[in-house]
Phi, psi and omega in degrees: 000121166299145186303336185287322194288336174301299178323297192302333187291324186276335192267346183288335160298314192287337173305303182300307188296323178309302193304299194310306175311312196274320195297320176294337185246002187305313213252015157240010164295145181293166161279132180246033183292322179305305198290325188292299201282047180268177175311346175282351190255166188258328180200152176207119177249129167248128183200126176059060175053024184223138175251122180266097188270147182227114169240153175248135184215131170271117192293128174108350180254036190293156171286124176222145181251118194264119179243098184286108168270107189257100175315103178263017168283169175300148187082013181254354185283336166304318170297317165306320172310306194291328173310302191302303193297336179250005192291330190297334177278337178288327167281317170332294181312302185289327174300312179300334166266016190031048180279150187257098173245168162233143172229128183229155171231138164254164166250182177256015182264120196271342173290317172307301184299312180292340192280333184133005184240075190279327173224122180322145179257112185306186180287335187268003183080004171273156170253014162202163181241146173236176175307326186284354166268103184305313160290024192302337180280306190294314177323299189296314181308308187283325169296320190281349176268102189271130182289330179290314186310322179293326196267330171299321204272315176297340179275323190285322176287338178285319182289325179295309180307327182254346193235354186057214191296332184279006188300327178284355174259001175282144177299313189303312180313302183299313181308320212254324192310318178289343170286317186274315187247160177276173178297124155311336175283106183261116186241069197292312175298320187293311181292329173304312176309304186307301187296322179270345175286306170293356189028078181296134166057037181034041168298326159284100182297137177302317181254031170233150164322157163237122161239125170255138185232109184251136175244124173195131171267020181227151165282156185303122177080001183051049174085352174298168183296131169272137165309159170314303188301333189284343198268159177295304193301333192294311183292325172299312172289327171299316183292316186294330192270312188280324179225074193293324175260006182277143170277123183220149161235162190222096186259140181245129169243132195201172166271123193254349185213171184290336187278333170280331174289331178283353160288355193267027181274168174273138171237158163289177190293338187276358196070032185253122167313113175297116178260150154245195190277002172251009181136199179300127175294331172228121190230175184241203195191147186289127171307042191293325167315302190301310168312304199293321169292316168300333184260003171301139179311112166225195178234153181255188192281001158266013171076011171272164183280143168205162177271180200283345173188196182256151183251103184243143194286116169291337174294350185291124187298328183242110188277005167323301181307319173310306186295329180284330178299301189285336170285341183278330179292306187304318181300320183283342179273336181289359167298339171277134180251126178239122181298156170291343190214176155267098186288158194275331175231162195291148184286158171274102186250126179229149185268155191282328175291348177074020188252158162306132176222134182265140193204170177227138180258126175210111174078243166250015187239152171231135185242122179271137174300160180291135160121357199251006193282147182076009171262130180262150193226166168241135178234135162255129182190160182238145192248125158303127171277326199108164171309126162327000000 
């Protein structure tokens, strides 16, 4: 069966819809030929206000921008270390499938993010890592384990060891806590909103999927009243307005039950729980708002209903399975190929082995069917460049 036969049944409605959507603004568009004919294309010919773009693609090696939202408050250093231990397996899974990724880290500390530290700077001076960074695993591990988290935990345990349960009432504690510690007001949805909506450091590519991975042992704001930007629905609305055609996931590694919550206390080097006069001084919370965002309704690349992301247990002792789950999801999404425009007519898709390949076309996306991973294809399509 030919490629075109696979395609034509799906595409008719999309072609008509695409023509209707494009025609009102067609003659007011700026000249887009420079952005279309960049180094990422195999060939590009501009003629009569159209660019014929040719791109080669290995199915399953699509682009994804991965944002880790790292809770850097006290009691999180153990979790951060567990992430670092298992990160190499995550990278190996992505590399094995030739996925074109960028990886960045932000924190849940809103004051730091709003103060200009939107993305963590890696040891090589970059704001994000790629496959071209030969030492990307060690760079990530050094960045995910936050020095400010360790410093804060050491300060709190020092105060507890010296002053007992009254340590938080000491003047020295009050004067030094803002210096030694990041904000205890964890606001992962808010900070993710800031970073993504502003596309910090141009991290997010227009033609890449987005995968947010949030790690926190507390709920947003630790039970305080949520502002609009702390809410799951605000993040969803922002994505719909800012990136209306982007395929995205939001995964949460959080506290899922009360048993796990009880284990999120800060302890001394002798395994003693750090307490104040009311009980444990540093406690965790159920990640309700984060789970709510991961549970929002979405559709997968095959247009089947699904939740927006995974909700994973932060108390699991070995994070290898978490990384396997997320890398599998990312690889599944990498069957999608993003074109540089929404073509008015069906793109030509040919496998380089000259055998039929099954796919669907929707807007600026070509989605290849399961089982086609690893095959090389050539996609040719036309984009309107604007009047000369």
